[in-house]
PDB file of C-alpha atoms in Angstrom:
ATOM      1  CA  MET E 276     -18.089 -11.532  16.324  1.00 85.00           C
ATOM      2  CA  LEU E 277     -18.597 -11.956  12.621  1.00 88.00           C
ATOM      3  CA  LEU E 278     -17.980 -15.668  12.941  1.00 89.00           C
ATOM      4  CA  ARG E 279     -21.027 -15.836  15.202  1.00 91.00           C
ATOM      5  CA  PHE E 280     -23.229 -14.808  12.289  1.00 94.00           C
ATOM      6  CA  ILE E 281     -21.383 -17.160   9.934  1.00 93.00           C
ATOM      7  CA  GLY E 282     -22.018 -19.953  12.443  1.00 92.00           C
ATOM      8  CA  SER E 283     -25.779 -19.245  12.312  1.00 91.00           C
ATOM      9  CA  LEU E 284     -25.983 -20.023   8.590  1.00 92.00           C
ATOM     10  CA  PRO E 285     -27.589 -23.311   7.500  1.00 91.00           C
ATOM     11  CA  GLN E 286     -24.253 -24.257   5.829  1.00 90.00           C
ATOM     12  CA  SER E 287     -22.148 -22.828   8.662  1.00 93.00           C
ATOM     13  CA  ALA E 288     -19.267 -25.272   8.403  1.00 93.00           C
ATOM     14  CA  GLU E 289     -18.811 -24.671   4.695  1.00 93.00           C
ATOM     15  CA  ALA E 290     -19.172 -20.910   5.109  1.00 94.00           C
ATOM     16  CA  GLN E 291     -16.574 -20.855   7.898  1.00 94.00           C
ATOM     17  CA  ALA E 292     -14.135 -22.792   5.764  1.00 93.00           C
ATOM     18  CA  THR E 293     -14.744 -20.376   2.928  1.00 94.00           C
ATOM     19  CA  TYR E 294     -14.200 -17.403   5.185  1.00 94.00           C
ATOM     20  CA  ALA E 295     -11.024 -18.864   6.627  1.00 93.00           C
ATOM     21  CA  VAL E 296      -9.437 -19.460   3.230  1.00 95.00           C
ATOM     22  CA  GLY E 297     -10.934 -16.659   1.153  1.00 94.00           C
ATOM     23  CA  TYR E 298     -10.758 -13.808   3.618  1.00 93.00           C
ATOM     24  CA  SER E 299      -7.984 -14.809   6.067  1.00 90.00           C
ATOM     25  CA  GLU E 300      -5.633 -16.292   3.449  1.00 93.00           C
ATOM     26  CA  LEU E 301      -6.199 -15.171  -0.115  1.00 95.00           C
ATOM     27  CA  PHE E 302      -7.383 -11.689   0.785  1.00 95.00           C
ATOM     28  CA  SER E 303      -4.233 -11.211   2.877  1.00 94.00           C
ATOM     29  CA  PHE E 304      -2.291 -10.767  -0.412  1.00 94.00           C
ATOM     30  CA  ILE E 305      -4.036  -7.369  -0.586  1.00 95.00           C
ATOM     31  CA  THR E 306      -4.153  -6.486   3.100  1.00 95.00           C
ATOM     32  CA  TRP E 307      -0.528  -7.336   3.829  1.00 94.00           C
ATOM     33  CA  THR E 308       0.809  -5.199   1.038  1.00 94.00           C
ATOM     34  CA  SER E 309      -1.651  -2.426   1.944  1.00 95.00           C
ATOM     35  CA  VAL E 310      -0.359  -2.424   5.522  1.00 95.00           C
ATOM     36  CA  GLY E 311       3.128  -1.917   4.107  1.00 95.00           C
ATOM     37  CA  LEU E 312       1.871   0.995   1.985  1.00 96.00           C
ATOM     38  CA  MET E 313       0.129   2.409   5.023  1.00 96.00           C
ATOM     39  CA  SER E 314       3.421   2.526   6.880  1.00 96.00           C
ATOM     40  CA  ALA E 315       5.144   4.097   3.895  1.00 95.00           C
ATOM     41  CA  ALA E 316       2.396   6.698   3.561  1.00 96.00           C
ATOM     42  CA  ALA E 317       2.625   7.500   7.248  1.00 95.00           C
ATOM     43  CA  THR E 318       6.333   8.026   6.997  1.00 95.00           C
ATOM     44  CA  VAL E 319       6.257  10.206   3.921  1.00 95.00           C
ATOM     45  CA  ALA E 320       3.307  12.262   5.134  1.00 94.00           C
ATOM     46  CA  GLY E 321       4.868  12.871   8.542  1.00 93.00           C
ATOM     47  CA  GLN E 322       8.299  13.783   7.118  1.00 93.00           C
ATOM     48  CA  ASN E 323       6.941  16.224   4.664  1.00 93.00           C
ATOM     49  CA  LEU E 324       4.550  17.811   7.167  1.00 91.00           C
ATOM     50  CA  GLY E 325       7.406  18.235   9.562  1.00 89.00           C
ATOM     51  CA  ALA E 326       9.455  19.804   6.742  1.00 90.00           C
ATOM     52  CA  GLY E 327       6.694  22.338   6.153  1.00 90.00           C
ATOM     53  CA  ARG E 328       5.639  20.785   2.808  1.00 92.00           C
ATOM     54  CA  PRO E 329       2.105  19.520   3.454  1.00 91.00           C
ATOM     55  CA  GLU E 330       1.297  19.326  -0.293  1.00 93.00           C
ATOM     56  CA  ARG E 331       3.974  16.694  -0.662  1.00 94.00           C
ATOM     57  CA  SER E 332       2.296  14.809   2.174  1.00 93.00           C
ATOM     58  CA  VAL E 333      -0.874  14.782   0.117  1.00 94.00           C
ATOM     59  CA  GLN E 334       1.014  13.653  -2.987  1.00 95.00           C
ATOM     60  CA  GLY E 335       2.795  10.819  -1.114  1.00 94.00           C
ATOM     61  CA  VAL E 336      -0.455   9.429   0.290  1.00 96.00           C
ATOM     62  CA  HIS E 337      -2.167   9.726  -3.119  1.00 96.00           C
ATOM     63  CA  ARG E 338       0.659   7.828  -4.837  1.00 95.00           C
ATOM     64  CA  ALA E 339       0.618   5.116  -2.176  1.00 95.00           C
ATOM     65  CA  ALA E 340      -3.088   4.706  -2.781  1.00 96.00           C
ATOM     66  CA  MET E 341      -2.531   4.426  -6.551  1.00 97.00           C
ATOM     67  CA  LEU E 342       0.061   1.687  -6.016  1.00 96.00           C
ATOM     68  CA  GLY E 343      -2.318  -0.151  -3.740  1.00 96.00           C
ATOM     69  CA  LEU E 344      -5.172   0.180  -6.176  1.00 96.00           C
ATOM     70  CA  THR E 345      -3.036  -1.229  -8.963  1.00 97.00           C
ATOM     71  CA  LEU E 346      -1.990  -4.261  -6.950  1.00 96.00           C
ATOM     72  CA  ALA E 347      -5.540  -4.812  -5.594  1.00 97.00           C
ATOM     73  CA  ALA E 348      -6.942  -4.577  -9.133  1.00 97.00           C
ATOM     74  CA  VAL E 349      -4.459  -7.252 -10.387  1.00 97.00           C
ATOM     75  CA  ILE E 350      -5.307  -9.606  -7.537  1.00 96.00           C
ATOM     76  CA  GLY E 351      -8.975  -8.875  -7.928  1.00 97.00           C
ATOM     77  CA  VAL E 352      -8.819  -9.985 -11.541  1.00 97.00           C
ATOM     78  CA  LEU E 353      -7.281 -13.233 -10.394  1.00 97.00           C
ATOM     79  CA  PHE E 354     -10.080 -13.656  -7.894  1.00 97.00           C
ATOM     80  CA  LEU E 355     -12.605 -13.299 -10.710  1.00 97.00           C
ATOM     81  CA  THR E 356     -10.840 -15.339 -13.385  1.00 97.00           C
ATOM     82  CA  LEU E 357      -9.168 -18.135 -11.354  1.00 96.00           C
ATOM     83  CA  PRO E 358     -11.225 -18.590  -8.243  1.00 95.00           C
ATOM     84  CA  ARG E 359     -11.452 -22.364  -8.405  1.00 95.00           C
ATOM     85  CA  PHE E 360      -7.735 -22.691  -9.011  1.00 96.00           C
ATOM     86  CA  LEU E 361      -6.934 -20.445  -6.031  1.00 95.00           C
ATOM     87  CA  LEU E 362      -9.280 -22.278  -3.774  1.00 94.00           C
ATOM     88  CA  GLY E 363      -7.873 -25.608  -4.975  1.00 93.00           C
ATOM     89  CA  LEU E 364      -4.453 -24.548  -3.717  1.00 93.00           C
ATOM     90  CA  PHE E 365      -5.876 -24.901  -0.210  1.00 92.00           C
ATOM     91  CA  GLY E 366      -7.446 -28.262  -0.948  1.00 91.00           C
ATOM     92  CA  MET E 367     -10.993 -26.972  -1.315  1.00 92.00           C
ATOM     93  CA  THR E 368     -12.831 -29.460  -3.551  1.00 90.00           C
ATOM     94  CA  ASP E 369     -16.227 -29.788  -1.953  1.00 92.00           C
ATOM     95  CA  THR E 370     -18.895 -28.477  -4.351  1.00 93.00           C
ATOM     96  CA  VAL E 371     -20.697 -26.365  -1.697  1.00 94.00           C
ATOM     97  CA  VAL E 372     -17.438 -24.941  -0.277  1.00 94.00           C
ATOM     98  CA  VAL E 373     -16.104 -24.072  -3.764  1.00 95.00           C
ATOM     99  CA  GLY E 374     -19.392 -22.437  -4.678  1.00 95.00           C
ATOM    100  CA  LEU E 375     -19.380 -20.242  -1.559  1.00 96.00           C
ATOM    101  CA  GLY E 376     -15.686 -19.515  -2.141  1.00 95.00           C
ATOM    102  CA  VAL E 377     -16.238 -18.343  -5.651  1.00 96.00           C
ATOM    103  CA  GLN E 378     -19.057 -16.101  -4.398  1.00 97.00           C
ATOM    104  CA  LEU E 379     -16.888 -14.648  -1.628  1.00 97.00           C
ATOM    105  CA  LEU E 380     -13.950 -13.977  -3.972  1.00 97.00           C
ATOM    106  CA  ARG E 381     -16.268 -11.943  -6.196  1.00 97.00           C
ATOM    107  CA  PHE E 382     -17.069  -9.714  -3.322  1.00 97.00           C
ATOM    108  CA  LEU E 383     -13.470  -9.468  -2.222  1.00 97.00           C
ATOM    109  CA  SER E 384     -12.283  -8.566  -5.729  1.00 97.00           C
ATOM    110  CA  VAL E 385     -14.162  -5.285  -5.232  1.00 97.00           C
ATOM    111  CA  SER E 386     -13.566  -4.985  -1.502  1.00 97.00           C
ATOM    112  CA  GLY E 387      -9.789  -5.023  -1.991  1.00 96.00           C
ATOM    113  CA  LEU E 388      -9.938  -1.753  -3.925  1.00 97.00           C
ATOM    114  CA  PHE E 389     -11.525   0.012  -0.990  1.00 97.00           C
ATOM    115  CA  VAL E 390      -9.336  -1.606   1.658  1.00 97.00           C
ATOM    116  CA  THR E 391      -6.097  -0.563   0.118  1.00 97.00           C
ATOM    117  CA  VAL E 392      -7.213   3.075  -0.280  1.00 97.00           C
ATOM    118  CA  ALA E 393      -8.556   3.049   3.264  1.00 97.00           C
ATOM    119  CA  LEU E 394      -5.294   1.775   4.713  1.00 97.00           C
ATOM    120  CA  THR E 395      -3.041   4.161   2.791  1.00 97.00           C
ATOM    121  CA  TYR E 396      -5.125   7.163   3.859  1.00 97.00           C
ATOM    122  CA  THR E 397      -5.128   5.816   7.383  1.00 97.00           C
ATOM    123  CA  GLY E 398      -1.362   5.905   7.206  1.00 96.00           C
ATOM    124  CA  GLY E 399      -1.512   9.491   6.038  1.00 95.00           C
ATOM    125  CA  LEU E 400      -3.648  10.468   9.000  1.00 95.00           C
ATOM    126  CA  GLN E 401      -1.501   8.622  11.511  1.00 94.00           C
ATOM    127  CA  GLY E 402       1.739   9.966  10.079  1.00 93.00           C
ATOM    128  CA  THR E 403       0.565  13.541  10.361  1.00 93.00           C
ATOM    129  CA  GLY E 404      -0.523  13.099  13.982  1.00 91.00           C
ATOM    130  CA  ASP E 405      -4.279  12.403  13.609  1.00 92.00           C
ATOM    131  CA  THR E 406      -4.482   9.084  15.447  1.00 90.00           C
ATOM    132  CA  ARG E 407      -7.950   9.398  16.929  1.00 93.00           C
ATOM    133  CA  SER E 408      -9.824   9.573  13.608  1.00 94.00           C
ATOM    134  CA  PRO E 409      -8.574   6.184  12.317  1.00 94.00           C
ATOM    135  CA  LEU E 410      -9.628   4.628  15.611  1.00 95.00           C
ATOM    136  CA  TYR E 411     -13.210   5.982  15.355  1.00 96.00           C
ATOM    137  CA  ILE E 412     -13.394   5.112  11.676  1.00 96.00           C
ATOM    138  CA  SER E 413     -12.271   1.565  12.359  1.00 95.00           C
ATOM    139  CA  ILE E 414     -14.895   1.101  15.050  1.00 96.00           C
ATOM    140  CA  ALA E 415     -17.628   2.410  12.792  1.00 96.00           C
ATOM    141  CA  SER E 416     -16.593   0.512   9.665  1.00 96.00           C
ATOM    142  CA  GLN E 417     -15.340  -2.773  11.116  1.00 94.00           C
ATOM    143  CA  ILE E 418     -17.812  -3.223  13.936  1.00 95.00           C
ATOM    144  CA  VAL E 419     -20.912  -0.997  13.654  1.00 96.00           C
ATOM    145  CA  VAL E 420     -21.540  -1.326   9.884  1.00 96.00           C
ATOM    146  CA  PRO E 421     -20.919  -5.037   9.235  1.00 96.00           C
ATOM    147  CA  LEU E 422     -22.217  -6.412  12.530  1.00 96.00           C
ATOM    148  CA  GLY E 423     -25.178  -3.983  12.501  1.00 96.00           C
ATOM    149  CA  LEU E 424     -26.182  -5.017   8.983  1.00 96.00           C
ATOM    150  CA  CYS E 425     -25.898  -8.730   9.846  1.00 95.00           C
ATOM    151  CA  ALA E 426     -27.995  -8.227  12.987  1.00 95.00           C
ATOM    152  CA  LEU E 427     -30.622  -6.273  11.075  1.00 96.00           C
ATOM    153  CA  LEU E 428     -30.919  -8.788   8.272  1.00 94.00           C
ATOM    154  CA  GLY E 429     -30.886 -11.699  10.732  1.00 93.00           C
ATOM    155  CA  ALA E 430     -33.802 -10.113  12.621  1.00 93.00           C
ATOM    156  CA  LEU E 431     -35.779  -9.818   9.378  1.00 94.00           C
ATOM    157  CA  ARG E 432     -35.120 -13.216   7.807  1.00 92.00           C
ATOM    158  CA  PRO E 433     -32.608 -16.072   7.920  1.00 93.00           C
ATOM    159  CA  LEU E 434     -29.128 -14.909   6.985  1.00 94.00           C
ATOM    160  CA  ARG E 435     -27.540 -15.985   3.761  1.00 95.00           C
ATOM    161  CA  PRO E 436     -23.804 -16.164   3.020  1.00 95.00           C
ATOM    162  CA  ALA E 437     -24.114 -13.310   0.538  1.00 95.00           C
ATOM    163  CA  ASP E 438     -25.532 -11.103   3.321  1.00 96.00           C
ATOM    164  CA  ILE E 439     -22.339 -11.521   5.341  1.00 96.00           C
ATOM    165  CA  TRP E 440     -20.103 -10.997   2.265  1.00 96.00           C
ATOM    166  CA  THR E 441     -22.120  -7.826   1.534  1.00 97.00           C
ATOM    167  CA  ALA E 442     -21.624  -6.632   5.128  1.00 96.00           C
ATOM    168  CA  ILE E 443     -17.863  -7.045   4.793  1.00 96.00           C
ATOM    169  CA  LEU E 444     -17.810  -5.120   1.547  1.00 97.00           C
ATOM    170  CA  LEU E 445     -19.950  -2.288   2.931  1.00 97.00           C
ATOM    171  CA  GLY E 446     -17.663  -2.083   5.964  1.00 97.00           C
ATOM    172  CA  HIS E 447     -14.624  -1.638   3.677  1.00 97.00           C
ATOM    173  CA  MET E 448     -16.450   0.902   1.585  1.00 98.00           C
ATOM    174  CA  THR E 449     -17.355   2.865   4.657  1.00 97.00           C
ATOM    175  CA  ARG E 450     -13.765   2.813   5.957  1.00 97.00           C
ATOM    176  CA  CYS E 451     -12.491   3.982   2.638  1.00 97.00           C
ATOM    177  CA  ALA E 452     -14.951   6.835   2.321  1.00 97.00           C
ATOM    178  CA  LEU E 453     -14.431   8.065   5.857  1.00 97.00           C
ATOM    179  CA  SER E 454     -10.658   7.845   5.709  1.00 97.00           C
ATOM    180  CA  VAL E 455     -10.419   9.733   2.441  1.00 97.00           C
ATOM    181  CA  LEU E 456     -12.909  12.363   3.601  1.00 97.00           C
ATOM    182  CA  ARG E 457     -11.117  12.912   6.896  1.00 95.00           C
ATOM    183  CA  PHE E 458      -7.750  13.243   5.223  1.00 95.00           C
ATOM    184  CA  ARG E 459      -9.046  15.639   2.615  1.00 93.00           C
ATOM    185  CA  GLN E 460     -10.530  17.848   5.326  1.00 93.00           C
ATOM    186  CA  GLY E 461      -6.930  18.811   5.962  1.00 88.00           C
ATOM    187  CA  LYS E 462      -7.254  19.278   9.747  1.00 88.00           C
ATOM    188  CA  TRP E 463      -4.020  17.323  10.158  1.00 89.00           C
ATOM    189  CA  ARG E 464      -2.206  20.369   8.708  1.00 86.00           C
ATOM    190  CA  THR E 465      -2.767  22.273  11.947  1.00 83.00           C
ATOM    191  CA  ILE E 466      -1.781  19.476  14.328  1.00 73.00           C
ATOM    192  CA  ARG E 467       1.143  20.398  16.546  1.00 67.00           C
ATOM    193  CA  VAL E 468       2.880  17.830  18.723  1.00 59.00           C
ATOM    194  CA  GLY E 469       4.231  19.360  21.914  1.00 55.00           C
ATOM    195  CA  VAL E 470       7.627  17.872  22.765  1.00 50.00           C
ATOM    196  CA  GLY E 471       9.191  20.731  24.670  1.00 50.00           C
ATOM    197  CA  ALA E 472       7.996  19.597  28.093  1.00 41.00           C
ATOM    198  CA  THR E 473       9.062  16.034  27.367  1.00 42.00           C
ATOM    199  CA  LEU E 474      12.528  17.050  26.248  1.00 38.00           C
ATOM    200  CA  ALA E 475      12.933  19.354  29.218  1.00 40.00           C
ATOM    201  CA  SER E 476      12.197  16.529  31.582  1.00 37.00           C
ATOM    202  CA  VAL E 477      14.896  14.304  30.180  1.00 37.00           C
ATOM    203  CA  PRO E 478      18.149  14.554  32.266  1.00 42.00           C
TER     204      PRO E 478
END
Protein backbone atom coordinates (compact mmCIF):
# COMPACT_ATOMS: atom_id res chain seq x y z
CA MET A 1 0.00 0.00 0.00
CA LEU A 2 2.90 2.32 0.66
CA LEU A 3 4.23 1.63 -2.83
CA ARG A 4 1.01 3.13 -4.17
CA PHE A 5 1.97 6.47 -2.68
CA ILE A 6 5.56 6.09 -3.87
CA GLY A 7 4.22 5.39 -7.36
CA SER A 8 2.31 8.69 -7.30
CA LEU A 9 5.50 10.74 -6.92
CA PRO A 10 6.78 12.73 -9.91
CA GLN A 11 10.00 10.68 -9.72
CA SER A 12 8.23 7.44 -8.91
CA ALA A 13 10.65 5.06 -10.63
CA GLU A 14 13.65 6.55 -8.86
CA ALA A 15 11.82 6.61 -5.52
CA GLN A 16 10.77 2.97 -5.86
CA ALA A 17 14.35 1.94 -6.64
CA THR A 18 15.52 3.89 -3.61
CA TYR A 19 12.89 2.27 -1.40
CA ALA A 20 13.73 -1.22 -2.66
CA VAL A 21 17.43 -0.86 -1.92
CA GLY A 22 17.42 1.44 1.08
CA TYR A 23 14.51 0.01 3.02
CA SER A 24 14.21 -3.57 1.81
CA GLU A 25 17.93 -4.33 1.61
CA LEU A 26 20.16 -2.03 3.65
CA PHE A 27 17.66 -1.48 6.46
CA SER A 28 17.30 -5.25 6.80
CA PHE A 29 20.68 -5.32 8.56
CA ILE A 30 18.83 -3.72 11.45
CA THR A 31 15.48 -5.48 11.14
CA TRP A 32 16.91 -9.00 10.74
CA THR A 33 19.05 -8.74 13.83
CA SER A 34 16.20 -7.09 15.72
CA VAL A 35 13.90 -10.00 14.86
CA GLY A 36 16.52 -12.32 16.35
CA LEU A 37 16.63 -10.20 19.50
CA MET A 38 12.82 -10.22 19.58
CA SER A 39 12.85 -14.02 19.69
CA ALA A 40 15.52 -14.00 22.38
CA ALA A 41 13.59 -11.46 24.45
CA ALA A 42 10.42 -13.54 24.12
CA THR A 43 12.22 -16.66 25.32
CA VAL A 44 13.92 -15.01 28.28
CA ALA A 45 10.81 -13.10 29.34
CA GLY A 46 8.59 -16.17 29.12
CA GLN A 47 11.00 -18.44 30.97
CA ASN A 48 11.51 -16.02 33.82
CA LEU A 49 7.83 -15.23 34.15
CA GLY A 50 7.09 -18.94 34.28
CA ALA A 51 9.74 -19.30 36.96
CA GLY A 52 8.05 -16.63 39.04
CA ARG A 53 10.77 -14.02 38.45
CA PRO A 54 9.07 -11.24 36.48
CA GLU A 55 11.79 -8.71 37.30
CA ARG A 56 14.26 -10.81 35.37
CA SER A 57 11.82 -10.76 32.46
CA VAL A 58 12.03 -6.98 32.53
CA GLN A 59 15.82 -7.05 32.74
CA GLY A 60 16.10 -9.50 29.85
CA VAL A 61 13.94 -7.39 27.54
CA HIS A 62 15.79 -4.24 28.56
CA ARG A 63 19.18 -5.77 27.80
CA ALA A 64 17.98 -7.06 24.44
CA ALA A 65 16.82 -3.54 23.61
CA MET A 66 20.22 -2.14 24.59
CA LEU A 67 21.99 -4.64 22.33
CA GLY A 68 19.67 -3.71 19.50
CA LEU A 69 20.21 -0.01 20.07
CA THR A 70 23.97 -0.46 19.96
CA LEU A 71 23.86 -2.32 16.66
CA ALA A 72 21.31 0.08 15.16
CA ALA A 73 23.45 3.05 16.18
CA VAL A 74 26.53 1.57 14.51
CA ILE A 75 24.65 0.85 11.29
CA GLY A 76 22.98 4.25 11.49
CA VAL A 77 26.38 5.92 11.58
CA LEU A 78 27.31 4.02 8.41
CA PHE A 79 24.09 5.22 6.79
CA LEU A 80 25.07 8.80 7.60
CA THR A 81 28.76 8.66 6.77
CA LEU A 82 28.92 6.20 3.85
CA PRO A 83 25.56 6.42 2.08
CA ARG A 84 26.91 6.72 -1.44
CA PHE A 85 29.27 3.80 -0.94
CA LEU A 86 26.48 1.60 0.42
CA LEU A 87 24.16 2.51 -2.43
CA GLY A 88 26.97 1.91 -4.90
CA LEU A 89 27.19 -1.69 -3.73
CA PHE A 90 23.80 -2.18 -5.37
CA GLY A 91 24.83 -0.45 -8.58
CA MET A 92 23.01 2.79 -7.83
CA THR A 93 24.82 5.52 -9.74
CA ASP A 94 22.04 7.69 -11.17
CA THR A 95 22.24 11.18 -9.68
CA VAL A 96 18.54 11.40 -8.79
CA VAL A 97 18.41 7.89 -7.35
CA VAL A 98 21.53 8.43 -5.27
CA GLY A 99 20.18 11.74 -4.00
CA LEU A 100 16.93 10.11 -2.89
CA GLY A 101 18.86 7.20 -1.42
CA VAL A 102 21.05 9.46 0.68
CA GLN A 103 17.91 11.22 1.91
CA LEU A 104 16.18 7.96 2.80
CA LEU A 105 19.19 6.59 4.66
CA ARG A 106 19.23 9.71 6.84
CA PHE A 107 15.71 8.95 7.93
CA LEU A 108 16.47 5.26 8.40
CA SER A 109 19.52 6.00 10.54
CA VAL A 110 17.09 7.37 13.13
CA SER A 111 14.26 4.97 12.38
CA GLY A 112 16.43 1.94 13.13
CA LEU A 113 16.79 3.01 16.76
CA PHE A 114 13.03 2.90 17.22
CA VAL A 115 12.51 -0.30 15.26
CA THR A 116 14.94 -2.36 17.29
CA VAL A 117 13.46 -1.21 20.60
CA ALA A 118 9.94 -1.82 19.32
CA LEU A 119 10.74 -5.36 18.22
CA THR A 120 12.51 -6.37 21.42
CA TYR A 121 9.64 -5.12 23.56
CA THR A 122 7.23 -6.87 21.20
CA GLY A 123 9.15 -10.05 21.97
CA GLY A 124 8.78 -9.36 25.65
CA LEU A 125 5.02 -9.00 25.30
CA GLN A 126 4.64 -12.11 23.18
CA GLY A 127 6.88 -14.20 25.40
CA THR A 128 4.82 -13.35 28.47
CA GLY A 129 1.54 -14.22 26.78
CA ASP A 130 0.32 -10.81 25.60
CA THR A 131 -0.10 -11.52 21.89
CA ARG A 132 -3.03 -9.23 21.15
CA SER A 133 -1.33 -5.96 22.02
CA PRO A 134 1.50 -6.38 19.46
CA LEU A 135 -1.12 -7.07 16.78
CA TYR A 136 -3.07 -3.90 17.54
CA ILE A 137 0.14 -1.89 17.82
CA SER A 138 1.35 -3.18 14.46
CA ILE A 139 -1.92 -2.24 12.78
CA ALA A 140 -1.81 1.26 14.25
CA SER A 141 1.87 1.92 13.58
CA GLN A 142 2.42 0.13 10.27
CA ILE A 143 -0.88 0.88 8.56
CA VAL A 144 -2.87 3.68 10.21
CA VAL A 145 -0.04 6.12 10.93
CA PRO A 146 2.11 5.95 7.77
CA LEU A 147 -0.70 5.45 5.28
CA GLY A 148 -2.89 7.97 7.06
CA LEU A 149 -0.17 10.60 6.99
CA CYS A 150 0.56 9.97 3.30
CA ALA A 151 -3.15 10.19 2.46
CA LEU A 152 -3.53 13.41 4.44
CA LEU A 153 -0.52 15.11 2.89
CA GLY A 154 -1.49 13.86 -0.57
CA ALA A 155 -4.92 15.45 -0.17
CA LEU A 156 -3.38 18.80 0.77
CA ARG A 157 -0.57 18.99 -1.81
CA PRO A 158 1.52 16.80 -4.12
CA LEU A 159 3.51 14.23 -2.15
CA ARG A 160 7.27 14.49 -1.92
CA PRO A 161 9.68 11.62 -1.19
CA ALA A 162 10.53 13.15 2.18
CA ASP A 163 6.86 12.94 3.13
CA ILE A 164 6.89 9.17 2.68
CA TRP A 165 10.21 8.76 4.49
CA THR A 166 8.75 10.84 7.35
CA ALA A 167 5.65 8.63 7.44
CA ILE A 168 7.85 5.54 7.76
CA LEU A 169 9.82 7.13 10.59
CA LEU A 170 6.70 8.23 12.47
CA GLY A 171 5.26 4.74 12.12
CA HIS A 172 8.37 3.25 13.71
CA MET A 173 8.35 5.86 16.46
CA THR A 174 4.71 5.07 17.19
CA ARG A 175 5.38 1.34 17.34
CA CYS A 176 8.29 1.86 19.70
CA ALA A 177 6.37 4.17 22.04
CA LEU A 178 3.29 1.94 22.22
CA SER A 179 5.29 -1.28 22.67
CA VAL A 180 7.41 0.13 25.49
CA LEU A 181 4.39 1.71 27.15
CA ARG A 182 2.36 -1.50 26.98
CA PHE A 183 5.19 -3.60 28.36
CA ARG A 184 5.85 -1.18 31.22
CA GLN A 185 2.18 -1.26 32.19
CA GLY A 186 3.00 -4.73 33.48
CA LYS A 187 -0.36 -6.33 32.73
CA TRP A 188 1.52 -9.32 31.33
CA ARG A 189 2.48 -10.18 34.92
CA THR A 190 -1.08 -11.35 35.60
CA ILE A 191 -1.60 -13.37 32.42
CA ARG A 192 -2.29 -17.04 33.09
CA VAL A 193 -2.34 -19.61 30.33
CA GLY A 194 -4.82 -22.38 31.03
CA VAL A 195 -3.40 -25.71 29.94
CA GLY A 196 -5.21 -28.06 32.29
CA ALA A 197 -8.11 -28.72 29.95
CA THR A 198 -5.79 -29.25 27.03
CA LEU A 199 -3.62 -31.71 28.92
CA ALA A 200 -6.62 -33.56 30.24
CA SER A 201 -7.89 -34.08 26.74
CA VAL A 202 -4.68 -35.71 25.57
CA PRO A 203 -4.99 -39.57 25.69
